mmCIF file of N, CA, C and O in Angstrom:
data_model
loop_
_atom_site.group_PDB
_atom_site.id
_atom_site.type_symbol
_atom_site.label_atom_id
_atom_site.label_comp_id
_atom_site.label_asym_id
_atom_site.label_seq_id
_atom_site.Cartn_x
_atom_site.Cartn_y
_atom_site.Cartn_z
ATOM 1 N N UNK P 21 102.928 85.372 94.607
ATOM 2 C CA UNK P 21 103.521 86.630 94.180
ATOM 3 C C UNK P 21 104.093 87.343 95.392
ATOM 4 O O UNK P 21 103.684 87.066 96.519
ATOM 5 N N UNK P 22 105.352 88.565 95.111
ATOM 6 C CA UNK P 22 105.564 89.278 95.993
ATOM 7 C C UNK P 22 105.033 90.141 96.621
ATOM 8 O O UNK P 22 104.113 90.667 95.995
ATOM 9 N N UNK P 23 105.218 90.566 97.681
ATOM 10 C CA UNK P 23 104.387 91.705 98.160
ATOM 11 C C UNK P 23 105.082 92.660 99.148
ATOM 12 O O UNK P 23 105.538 92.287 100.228
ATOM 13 N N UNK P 24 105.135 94.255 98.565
ATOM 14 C CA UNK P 24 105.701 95.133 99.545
ATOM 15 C C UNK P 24 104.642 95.857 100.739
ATOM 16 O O UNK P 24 103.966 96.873 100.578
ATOM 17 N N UNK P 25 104.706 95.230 101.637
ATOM 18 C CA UNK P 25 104.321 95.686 102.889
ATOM 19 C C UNK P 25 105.386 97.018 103.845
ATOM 20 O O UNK P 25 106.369 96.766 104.543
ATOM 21 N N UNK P 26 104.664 98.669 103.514
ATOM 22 C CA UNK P 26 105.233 99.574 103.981
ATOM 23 C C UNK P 26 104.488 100.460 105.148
ATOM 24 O O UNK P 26 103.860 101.518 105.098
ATOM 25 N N UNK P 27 104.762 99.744 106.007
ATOM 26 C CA UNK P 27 103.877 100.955 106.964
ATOM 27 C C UNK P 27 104.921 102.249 107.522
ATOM 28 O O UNK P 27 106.148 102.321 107.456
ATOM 29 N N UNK P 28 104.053 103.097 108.016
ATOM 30 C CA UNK P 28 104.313 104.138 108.173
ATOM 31 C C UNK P 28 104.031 104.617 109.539
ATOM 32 O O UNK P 28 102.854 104.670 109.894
ATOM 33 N N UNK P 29 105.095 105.021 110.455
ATOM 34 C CA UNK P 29 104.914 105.300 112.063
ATOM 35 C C UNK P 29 104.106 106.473 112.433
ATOM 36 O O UNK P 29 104.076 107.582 111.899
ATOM 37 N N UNK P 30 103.433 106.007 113.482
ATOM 38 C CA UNK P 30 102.732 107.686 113.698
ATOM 39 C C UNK P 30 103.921 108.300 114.195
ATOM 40 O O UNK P 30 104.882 107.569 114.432
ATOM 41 N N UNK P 31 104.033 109.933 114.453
ATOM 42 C CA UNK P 31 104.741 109.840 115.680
ATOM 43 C C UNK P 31 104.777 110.196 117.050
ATOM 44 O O UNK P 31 103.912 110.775 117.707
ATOM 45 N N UNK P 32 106.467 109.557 117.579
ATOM 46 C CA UNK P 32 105.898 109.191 119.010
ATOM 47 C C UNK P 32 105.518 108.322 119.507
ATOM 48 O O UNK P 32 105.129 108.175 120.666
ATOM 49 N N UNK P 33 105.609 107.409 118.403
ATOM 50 C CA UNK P 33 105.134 106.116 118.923
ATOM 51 C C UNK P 33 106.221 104.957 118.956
ATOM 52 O O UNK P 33 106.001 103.788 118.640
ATOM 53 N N UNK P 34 107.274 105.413 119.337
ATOM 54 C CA UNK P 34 108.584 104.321 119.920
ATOM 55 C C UNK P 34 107.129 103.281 120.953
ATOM 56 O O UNK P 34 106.115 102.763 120.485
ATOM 57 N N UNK P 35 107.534 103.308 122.177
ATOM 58 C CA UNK P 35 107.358 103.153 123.167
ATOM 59 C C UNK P 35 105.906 101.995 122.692
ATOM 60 O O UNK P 35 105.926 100.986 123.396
ATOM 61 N N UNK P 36 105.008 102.010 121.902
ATOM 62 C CA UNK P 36 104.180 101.435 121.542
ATOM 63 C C UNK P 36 104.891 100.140 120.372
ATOM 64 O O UNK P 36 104.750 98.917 120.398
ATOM 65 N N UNK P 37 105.419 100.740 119.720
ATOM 66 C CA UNK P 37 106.494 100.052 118.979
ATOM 67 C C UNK P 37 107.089 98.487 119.568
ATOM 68 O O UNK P 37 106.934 97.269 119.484
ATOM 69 N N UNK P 38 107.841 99.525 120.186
ATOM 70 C CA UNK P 38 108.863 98.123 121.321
ATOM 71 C C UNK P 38 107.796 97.283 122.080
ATOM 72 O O UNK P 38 107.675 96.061 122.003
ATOM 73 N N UNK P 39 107.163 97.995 122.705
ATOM 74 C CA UNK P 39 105.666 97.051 123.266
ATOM 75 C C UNK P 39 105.285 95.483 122.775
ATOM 76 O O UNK P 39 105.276 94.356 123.269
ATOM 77 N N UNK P 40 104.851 96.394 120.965
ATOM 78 C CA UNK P 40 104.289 95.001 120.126
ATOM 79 C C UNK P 40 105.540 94.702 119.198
ATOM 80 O O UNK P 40 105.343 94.466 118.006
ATOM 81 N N UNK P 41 106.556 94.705 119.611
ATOM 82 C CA UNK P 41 107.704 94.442 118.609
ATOM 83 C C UNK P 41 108.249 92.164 118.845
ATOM 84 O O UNK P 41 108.768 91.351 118.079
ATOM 85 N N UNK P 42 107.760 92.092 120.184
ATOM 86 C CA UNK P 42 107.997 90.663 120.175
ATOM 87 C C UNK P 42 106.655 89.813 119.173
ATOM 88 O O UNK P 42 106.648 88.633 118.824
ATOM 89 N N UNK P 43 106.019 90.460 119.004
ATOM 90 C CA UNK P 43 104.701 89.631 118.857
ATOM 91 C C UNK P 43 104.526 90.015 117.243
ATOM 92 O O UNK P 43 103.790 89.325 116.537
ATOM 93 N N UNK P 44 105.248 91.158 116.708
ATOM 94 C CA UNK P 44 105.549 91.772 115.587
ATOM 95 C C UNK P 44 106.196 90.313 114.388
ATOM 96 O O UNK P 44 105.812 89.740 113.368
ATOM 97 N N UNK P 45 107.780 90.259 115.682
ATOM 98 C CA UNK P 45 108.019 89.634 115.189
ATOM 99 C C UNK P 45 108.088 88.085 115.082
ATOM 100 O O UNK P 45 108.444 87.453 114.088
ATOM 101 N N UNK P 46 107.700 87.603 116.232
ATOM 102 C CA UNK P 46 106.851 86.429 115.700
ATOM 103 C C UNK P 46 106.145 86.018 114.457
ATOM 104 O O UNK P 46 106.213 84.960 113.831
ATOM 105 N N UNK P 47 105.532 86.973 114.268
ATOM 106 C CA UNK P 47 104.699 87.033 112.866
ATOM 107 C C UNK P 47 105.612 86.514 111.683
ATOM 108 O O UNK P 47 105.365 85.614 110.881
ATOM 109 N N UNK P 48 107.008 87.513 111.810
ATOM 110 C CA UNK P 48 107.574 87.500 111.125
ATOM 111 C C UNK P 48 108.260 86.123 110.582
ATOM 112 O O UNK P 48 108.208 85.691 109.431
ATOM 113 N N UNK P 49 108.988 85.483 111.831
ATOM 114 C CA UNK P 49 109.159 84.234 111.710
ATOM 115 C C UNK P 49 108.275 83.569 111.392
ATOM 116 O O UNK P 49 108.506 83.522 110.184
ATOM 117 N N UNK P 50 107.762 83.229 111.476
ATOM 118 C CA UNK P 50 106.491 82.315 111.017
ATOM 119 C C UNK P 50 106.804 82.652 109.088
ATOM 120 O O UNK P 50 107.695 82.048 108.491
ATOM 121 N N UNK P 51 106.265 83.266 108.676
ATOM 122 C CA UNK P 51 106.928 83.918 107.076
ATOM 123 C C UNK P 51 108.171 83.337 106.586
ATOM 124 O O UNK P 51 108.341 82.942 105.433
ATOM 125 N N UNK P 52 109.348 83.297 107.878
ATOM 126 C CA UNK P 52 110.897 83.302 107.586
ATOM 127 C C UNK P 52 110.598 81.676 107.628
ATOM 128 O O UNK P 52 111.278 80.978 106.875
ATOM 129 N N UNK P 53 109.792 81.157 108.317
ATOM 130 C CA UNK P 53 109.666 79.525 108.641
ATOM 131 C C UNK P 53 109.309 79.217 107.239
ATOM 132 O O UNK P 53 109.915 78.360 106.597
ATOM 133 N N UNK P 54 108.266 79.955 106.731
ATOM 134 C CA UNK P 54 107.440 78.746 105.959
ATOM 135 C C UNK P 54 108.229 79.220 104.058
ATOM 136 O O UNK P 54 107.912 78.718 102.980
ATOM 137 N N UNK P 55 109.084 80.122 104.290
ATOM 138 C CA UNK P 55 110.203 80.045 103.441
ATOM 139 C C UNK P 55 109.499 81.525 102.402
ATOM 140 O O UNK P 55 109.652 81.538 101.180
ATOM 141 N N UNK P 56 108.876 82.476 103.027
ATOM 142 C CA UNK P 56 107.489 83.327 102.299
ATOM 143 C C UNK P 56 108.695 84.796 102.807
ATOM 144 O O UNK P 56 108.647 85.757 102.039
ATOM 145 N N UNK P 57 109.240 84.862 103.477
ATOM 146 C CA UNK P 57 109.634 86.262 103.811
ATOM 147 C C UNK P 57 111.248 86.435 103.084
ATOM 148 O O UNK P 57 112.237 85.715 103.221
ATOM 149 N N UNK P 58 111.063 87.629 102.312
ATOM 150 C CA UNK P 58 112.149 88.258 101.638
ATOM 151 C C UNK P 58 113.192 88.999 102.168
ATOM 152 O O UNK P 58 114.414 88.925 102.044
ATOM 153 N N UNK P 59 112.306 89.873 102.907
ATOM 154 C CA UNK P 59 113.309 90.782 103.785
ATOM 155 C C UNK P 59 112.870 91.742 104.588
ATOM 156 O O UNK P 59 112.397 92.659 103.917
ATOM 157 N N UNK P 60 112.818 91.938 105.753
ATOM 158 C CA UNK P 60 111.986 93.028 106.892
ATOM 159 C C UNK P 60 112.798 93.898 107.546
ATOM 160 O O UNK P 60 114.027 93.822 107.565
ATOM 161 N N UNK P 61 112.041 94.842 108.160
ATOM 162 C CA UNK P 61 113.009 95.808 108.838
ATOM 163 C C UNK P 61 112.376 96.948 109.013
ATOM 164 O O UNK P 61 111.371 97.345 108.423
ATOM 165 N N UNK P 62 113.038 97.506 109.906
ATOM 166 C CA UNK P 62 112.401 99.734 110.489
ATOM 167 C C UNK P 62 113.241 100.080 109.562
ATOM 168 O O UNK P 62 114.228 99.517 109.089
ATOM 169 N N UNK P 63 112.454 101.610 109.247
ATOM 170 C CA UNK P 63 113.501 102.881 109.466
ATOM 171 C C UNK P 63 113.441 103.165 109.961
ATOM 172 O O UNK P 63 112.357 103.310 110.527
ATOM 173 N N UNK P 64 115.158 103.853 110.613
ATOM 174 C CA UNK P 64 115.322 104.650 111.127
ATOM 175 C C UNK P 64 115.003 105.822 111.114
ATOM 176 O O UNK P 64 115.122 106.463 110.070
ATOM 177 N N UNK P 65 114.522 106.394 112.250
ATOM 178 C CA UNK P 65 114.637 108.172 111.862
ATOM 179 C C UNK P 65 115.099 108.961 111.484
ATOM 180 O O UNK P 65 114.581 109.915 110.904
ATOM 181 N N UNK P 66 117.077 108.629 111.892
ATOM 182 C CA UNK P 66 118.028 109.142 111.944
ATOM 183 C C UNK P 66 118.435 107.926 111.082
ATOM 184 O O UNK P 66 117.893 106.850 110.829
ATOM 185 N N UNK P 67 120.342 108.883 110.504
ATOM 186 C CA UNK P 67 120.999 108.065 110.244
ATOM 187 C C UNK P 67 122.093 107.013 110.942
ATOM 188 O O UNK P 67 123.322 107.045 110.880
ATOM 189 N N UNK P 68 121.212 106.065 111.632
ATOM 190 C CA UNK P 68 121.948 105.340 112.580
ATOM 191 C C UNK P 68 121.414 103.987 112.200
ATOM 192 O O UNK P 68 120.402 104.012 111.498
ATOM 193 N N UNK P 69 121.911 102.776 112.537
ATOM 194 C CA UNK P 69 121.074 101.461 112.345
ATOM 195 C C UNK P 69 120.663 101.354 114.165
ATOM 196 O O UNK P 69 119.936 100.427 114.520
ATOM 197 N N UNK P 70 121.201 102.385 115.241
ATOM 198 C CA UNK P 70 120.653 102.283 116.211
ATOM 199 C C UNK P 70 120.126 103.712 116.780
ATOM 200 O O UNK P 70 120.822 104.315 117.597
ATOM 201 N N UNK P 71 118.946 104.217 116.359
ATOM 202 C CA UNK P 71 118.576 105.520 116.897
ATOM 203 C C UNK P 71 118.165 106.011 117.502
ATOM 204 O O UNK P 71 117.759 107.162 117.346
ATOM 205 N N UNK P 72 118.057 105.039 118.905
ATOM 206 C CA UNK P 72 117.921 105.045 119.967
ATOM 207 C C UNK P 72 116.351 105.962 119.985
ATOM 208 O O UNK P 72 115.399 105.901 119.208
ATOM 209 N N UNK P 73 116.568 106.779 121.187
ATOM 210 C CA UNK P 73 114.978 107.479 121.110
ATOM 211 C C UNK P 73 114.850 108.581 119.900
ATOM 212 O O UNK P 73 114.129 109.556 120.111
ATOM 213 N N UNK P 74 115.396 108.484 118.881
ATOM 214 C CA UNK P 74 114.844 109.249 118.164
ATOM 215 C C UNK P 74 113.963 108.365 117.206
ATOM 216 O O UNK P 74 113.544 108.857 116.159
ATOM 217 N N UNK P 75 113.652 106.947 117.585
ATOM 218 C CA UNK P 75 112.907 106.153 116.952
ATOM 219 C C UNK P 75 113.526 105.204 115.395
ATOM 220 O O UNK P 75 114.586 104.714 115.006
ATOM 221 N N UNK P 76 111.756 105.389 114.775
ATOM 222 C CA UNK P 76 111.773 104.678 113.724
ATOM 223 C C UNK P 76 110.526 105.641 112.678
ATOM 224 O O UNK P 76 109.825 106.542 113.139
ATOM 225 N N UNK P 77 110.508 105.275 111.548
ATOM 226 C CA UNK P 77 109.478 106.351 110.842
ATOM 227 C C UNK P 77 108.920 105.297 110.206
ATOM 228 O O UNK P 77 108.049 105.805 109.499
ATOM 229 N N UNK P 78 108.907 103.689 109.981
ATOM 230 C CA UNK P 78 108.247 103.088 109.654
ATOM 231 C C UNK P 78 108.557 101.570 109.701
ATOM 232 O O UNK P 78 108.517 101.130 110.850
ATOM 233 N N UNK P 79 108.883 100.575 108.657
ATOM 234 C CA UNK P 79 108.766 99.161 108.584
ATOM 235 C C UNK P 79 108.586 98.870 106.863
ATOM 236 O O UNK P 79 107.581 99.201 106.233
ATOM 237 N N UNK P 80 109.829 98.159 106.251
ATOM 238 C CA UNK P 80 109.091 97.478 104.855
ATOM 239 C C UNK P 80 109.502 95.653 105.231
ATOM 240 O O UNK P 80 110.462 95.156 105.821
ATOM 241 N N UNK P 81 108.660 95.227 104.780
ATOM 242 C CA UNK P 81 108.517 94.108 104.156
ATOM 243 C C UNK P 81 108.117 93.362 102.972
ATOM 244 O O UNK P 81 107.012 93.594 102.483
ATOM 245 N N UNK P 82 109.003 92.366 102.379
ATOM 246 C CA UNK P 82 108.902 91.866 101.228
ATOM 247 C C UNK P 82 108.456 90.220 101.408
ATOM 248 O O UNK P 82 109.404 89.465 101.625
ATOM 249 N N UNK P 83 107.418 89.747 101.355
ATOM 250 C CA UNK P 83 106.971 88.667 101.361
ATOM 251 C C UNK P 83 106.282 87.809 100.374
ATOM 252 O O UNK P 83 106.049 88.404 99.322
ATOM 253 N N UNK P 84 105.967 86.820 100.408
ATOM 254 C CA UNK P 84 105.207 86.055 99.259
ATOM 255 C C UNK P 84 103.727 85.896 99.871
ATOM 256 O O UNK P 84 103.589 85.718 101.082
ATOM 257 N N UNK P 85 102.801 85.953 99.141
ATOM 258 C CA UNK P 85 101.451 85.787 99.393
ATOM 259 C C UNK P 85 100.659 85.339 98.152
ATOM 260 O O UNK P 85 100.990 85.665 97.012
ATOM 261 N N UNK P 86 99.578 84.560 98.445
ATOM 262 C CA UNK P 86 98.850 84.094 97.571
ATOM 263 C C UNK P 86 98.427 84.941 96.488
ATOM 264 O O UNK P 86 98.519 84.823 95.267
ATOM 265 N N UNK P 87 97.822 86.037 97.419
ATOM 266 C CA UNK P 87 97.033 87.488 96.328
ATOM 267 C C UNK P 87 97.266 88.724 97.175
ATOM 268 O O UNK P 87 97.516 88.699 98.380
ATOM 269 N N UNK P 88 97.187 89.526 96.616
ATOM 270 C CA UNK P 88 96.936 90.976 97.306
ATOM 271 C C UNK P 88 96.214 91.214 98.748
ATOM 272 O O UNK P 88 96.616 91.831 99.734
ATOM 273 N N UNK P 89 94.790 90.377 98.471
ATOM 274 C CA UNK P 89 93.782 90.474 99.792
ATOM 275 C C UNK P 89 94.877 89.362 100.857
ATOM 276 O O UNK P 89 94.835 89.665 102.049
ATOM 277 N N UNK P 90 95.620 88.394 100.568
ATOM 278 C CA UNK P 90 96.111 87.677 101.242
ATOM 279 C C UNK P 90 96.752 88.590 102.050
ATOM 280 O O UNK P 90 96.376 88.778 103.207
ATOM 281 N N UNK P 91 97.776 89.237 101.509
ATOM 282 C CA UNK P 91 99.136 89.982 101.906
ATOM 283 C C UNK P 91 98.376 91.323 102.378
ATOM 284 O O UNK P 91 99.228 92.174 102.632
ATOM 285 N N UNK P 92 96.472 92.029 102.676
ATOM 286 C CA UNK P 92 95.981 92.967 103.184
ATOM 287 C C UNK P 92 95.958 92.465 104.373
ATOM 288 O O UNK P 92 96.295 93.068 105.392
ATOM 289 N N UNK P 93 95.419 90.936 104.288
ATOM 290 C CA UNK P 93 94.944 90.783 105.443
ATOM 291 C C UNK P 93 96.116 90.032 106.886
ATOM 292 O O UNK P 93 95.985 89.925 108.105
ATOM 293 N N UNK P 94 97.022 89.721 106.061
ATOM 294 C CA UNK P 94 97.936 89.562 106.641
ATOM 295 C C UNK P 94 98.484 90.817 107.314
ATOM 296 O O UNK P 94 98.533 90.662 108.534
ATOM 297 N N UNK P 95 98.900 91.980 106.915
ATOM 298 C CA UNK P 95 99.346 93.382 106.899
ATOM 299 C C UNK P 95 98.189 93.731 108.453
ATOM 300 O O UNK P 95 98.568 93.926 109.608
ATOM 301 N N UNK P 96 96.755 93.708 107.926
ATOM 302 C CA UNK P 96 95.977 94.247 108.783
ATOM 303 C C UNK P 96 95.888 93.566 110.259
ATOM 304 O O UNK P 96 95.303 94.121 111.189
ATOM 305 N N UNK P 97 96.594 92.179 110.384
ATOM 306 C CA UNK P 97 96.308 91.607 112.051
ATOM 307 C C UNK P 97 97.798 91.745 112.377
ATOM 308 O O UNK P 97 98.421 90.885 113.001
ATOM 309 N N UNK P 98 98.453 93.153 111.803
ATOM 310 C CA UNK P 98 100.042 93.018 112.714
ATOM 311 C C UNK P 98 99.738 93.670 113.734
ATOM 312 O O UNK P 98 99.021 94.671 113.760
ATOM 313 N N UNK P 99 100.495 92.913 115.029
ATOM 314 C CA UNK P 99 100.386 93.761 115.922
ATOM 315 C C UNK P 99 100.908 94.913 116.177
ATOM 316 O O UNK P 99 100.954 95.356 117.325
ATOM 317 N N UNK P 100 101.435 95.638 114.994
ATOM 318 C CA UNK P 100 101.612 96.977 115.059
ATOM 319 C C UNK P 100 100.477 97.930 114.371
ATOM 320 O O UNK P 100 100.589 99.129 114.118
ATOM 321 N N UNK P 101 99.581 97.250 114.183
ATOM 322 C CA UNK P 101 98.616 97.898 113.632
ATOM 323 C C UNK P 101 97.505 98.006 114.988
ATOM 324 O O UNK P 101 96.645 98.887 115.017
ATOM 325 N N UNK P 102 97.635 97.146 115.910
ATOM 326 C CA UNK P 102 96.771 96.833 116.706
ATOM 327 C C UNK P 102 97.310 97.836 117.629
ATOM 328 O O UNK P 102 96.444 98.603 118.049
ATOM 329 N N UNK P 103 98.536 98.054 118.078
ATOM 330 C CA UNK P 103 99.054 99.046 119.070
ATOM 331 C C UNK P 103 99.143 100.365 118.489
ATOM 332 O O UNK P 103 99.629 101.338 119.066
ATOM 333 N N UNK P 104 98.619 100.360 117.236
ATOM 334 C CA UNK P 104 98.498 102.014 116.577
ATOM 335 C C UNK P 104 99.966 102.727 116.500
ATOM 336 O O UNK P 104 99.939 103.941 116.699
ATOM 337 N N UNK P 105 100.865 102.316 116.317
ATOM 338 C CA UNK P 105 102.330 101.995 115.527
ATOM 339 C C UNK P 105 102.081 103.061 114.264
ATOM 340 O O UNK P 105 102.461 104.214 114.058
ATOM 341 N N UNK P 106 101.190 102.038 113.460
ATOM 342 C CA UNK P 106 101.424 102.338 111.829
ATOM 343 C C UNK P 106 100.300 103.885 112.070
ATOM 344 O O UNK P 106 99.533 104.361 112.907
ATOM 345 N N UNK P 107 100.683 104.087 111.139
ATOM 346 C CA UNK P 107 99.224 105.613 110.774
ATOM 347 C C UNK P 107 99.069 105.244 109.583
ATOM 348 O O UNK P 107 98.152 105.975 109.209
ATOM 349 N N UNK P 108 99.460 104.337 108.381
ATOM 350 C CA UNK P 108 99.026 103.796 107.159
ATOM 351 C C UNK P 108 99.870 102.337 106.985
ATOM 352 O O UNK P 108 100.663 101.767 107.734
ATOM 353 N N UNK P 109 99.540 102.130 106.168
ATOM 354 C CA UNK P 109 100.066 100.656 105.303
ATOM 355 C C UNK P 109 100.016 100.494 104.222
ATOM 356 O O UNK P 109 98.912 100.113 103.834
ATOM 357 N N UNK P 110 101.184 100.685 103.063
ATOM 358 C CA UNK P 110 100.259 100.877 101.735
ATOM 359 C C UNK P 110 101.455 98.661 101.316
ATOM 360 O O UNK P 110 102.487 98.092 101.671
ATOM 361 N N UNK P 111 100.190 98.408 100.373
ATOM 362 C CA UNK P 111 100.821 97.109 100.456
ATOM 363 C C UNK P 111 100.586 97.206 98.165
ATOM 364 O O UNK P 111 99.731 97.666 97.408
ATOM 365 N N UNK P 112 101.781 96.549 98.013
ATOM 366 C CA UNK P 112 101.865 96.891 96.862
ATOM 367 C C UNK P 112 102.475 95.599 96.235
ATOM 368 O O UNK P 112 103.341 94.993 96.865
ATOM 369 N N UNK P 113 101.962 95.060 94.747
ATOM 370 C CA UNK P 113 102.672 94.402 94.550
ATOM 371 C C UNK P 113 103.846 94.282 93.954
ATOM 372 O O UNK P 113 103.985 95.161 93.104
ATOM 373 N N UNK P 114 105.204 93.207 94.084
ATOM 374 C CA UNK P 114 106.279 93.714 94.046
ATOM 375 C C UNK P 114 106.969 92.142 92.907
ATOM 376 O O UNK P 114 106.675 90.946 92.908
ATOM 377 N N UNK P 115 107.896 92.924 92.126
ATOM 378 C CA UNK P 115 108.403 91.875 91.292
ATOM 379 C C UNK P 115 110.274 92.178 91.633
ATOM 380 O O UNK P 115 110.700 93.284 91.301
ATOM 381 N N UNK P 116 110.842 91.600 92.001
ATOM 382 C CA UNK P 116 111.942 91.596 92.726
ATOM 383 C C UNK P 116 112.524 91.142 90.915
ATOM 384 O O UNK P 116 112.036 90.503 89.983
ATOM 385 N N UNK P 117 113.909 91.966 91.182
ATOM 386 C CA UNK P 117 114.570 91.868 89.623
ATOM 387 C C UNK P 117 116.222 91.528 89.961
ATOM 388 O O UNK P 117 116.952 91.064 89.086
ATOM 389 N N UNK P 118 116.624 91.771 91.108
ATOM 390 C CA UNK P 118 117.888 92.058 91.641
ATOM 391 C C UNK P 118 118.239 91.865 92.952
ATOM 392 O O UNK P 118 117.713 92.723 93.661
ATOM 393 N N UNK P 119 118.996 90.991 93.632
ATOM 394 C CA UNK P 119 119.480 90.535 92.706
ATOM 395 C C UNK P 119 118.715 89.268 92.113
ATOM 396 O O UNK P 119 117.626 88.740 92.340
ATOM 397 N N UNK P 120 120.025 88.965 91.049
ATOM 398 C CA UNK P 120 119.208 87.677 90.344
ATOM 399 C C UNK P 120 119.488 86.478 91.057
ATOM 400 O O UNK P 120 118.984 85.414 90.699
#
């Protein structure tokens, strides 16, 4: 099943961000490898796709996972959780309709 993975930035926390952002996305690939990842990405703070230091306010991801606890526990060893990045994570499950 799908799964929306949304965390949420503390803020102020660029600089921690970019830190764990190689190791972030590693993760990610790994997902994009094994054919499980839908679609990832920040928000921006601003309306820019580059917003320089005015940051990011969070991260969604759409992935495939076995179950819910799969896609928690996956969610819970990001290394943006580990560099204190996120201030929540709400992980939800997701049925993609569109496109077809």
């Amino acid at each position: 099943m799908l799964y929306a993975i949304i965390g949420e930035d503390v803020p102020g926390s660029l600089d921690r961000r970019l830190a764990a952002r190689p190791a972030h996305v590693e993760r990610l690939k790994a997902l994009q490898d094994e054919g499980r990842l839908i679609v990832a990405g920040p928000c921006p703070a601003i309306d820019s796709a580059d917003p320089g230091p005015a940051g990011f306010t969070g991260s969604v991801i759409i992935a495939e996972f076995p179950s819910l606890a799969d896609a928690k526990a996956w969610a819970d060893a990001d290394p943006y959780v580990a560099a204190g990045v996120y201030a929540e994570v709400a992980i939800k499950p997701f049925r993609k309709a569109f496109p077809a």
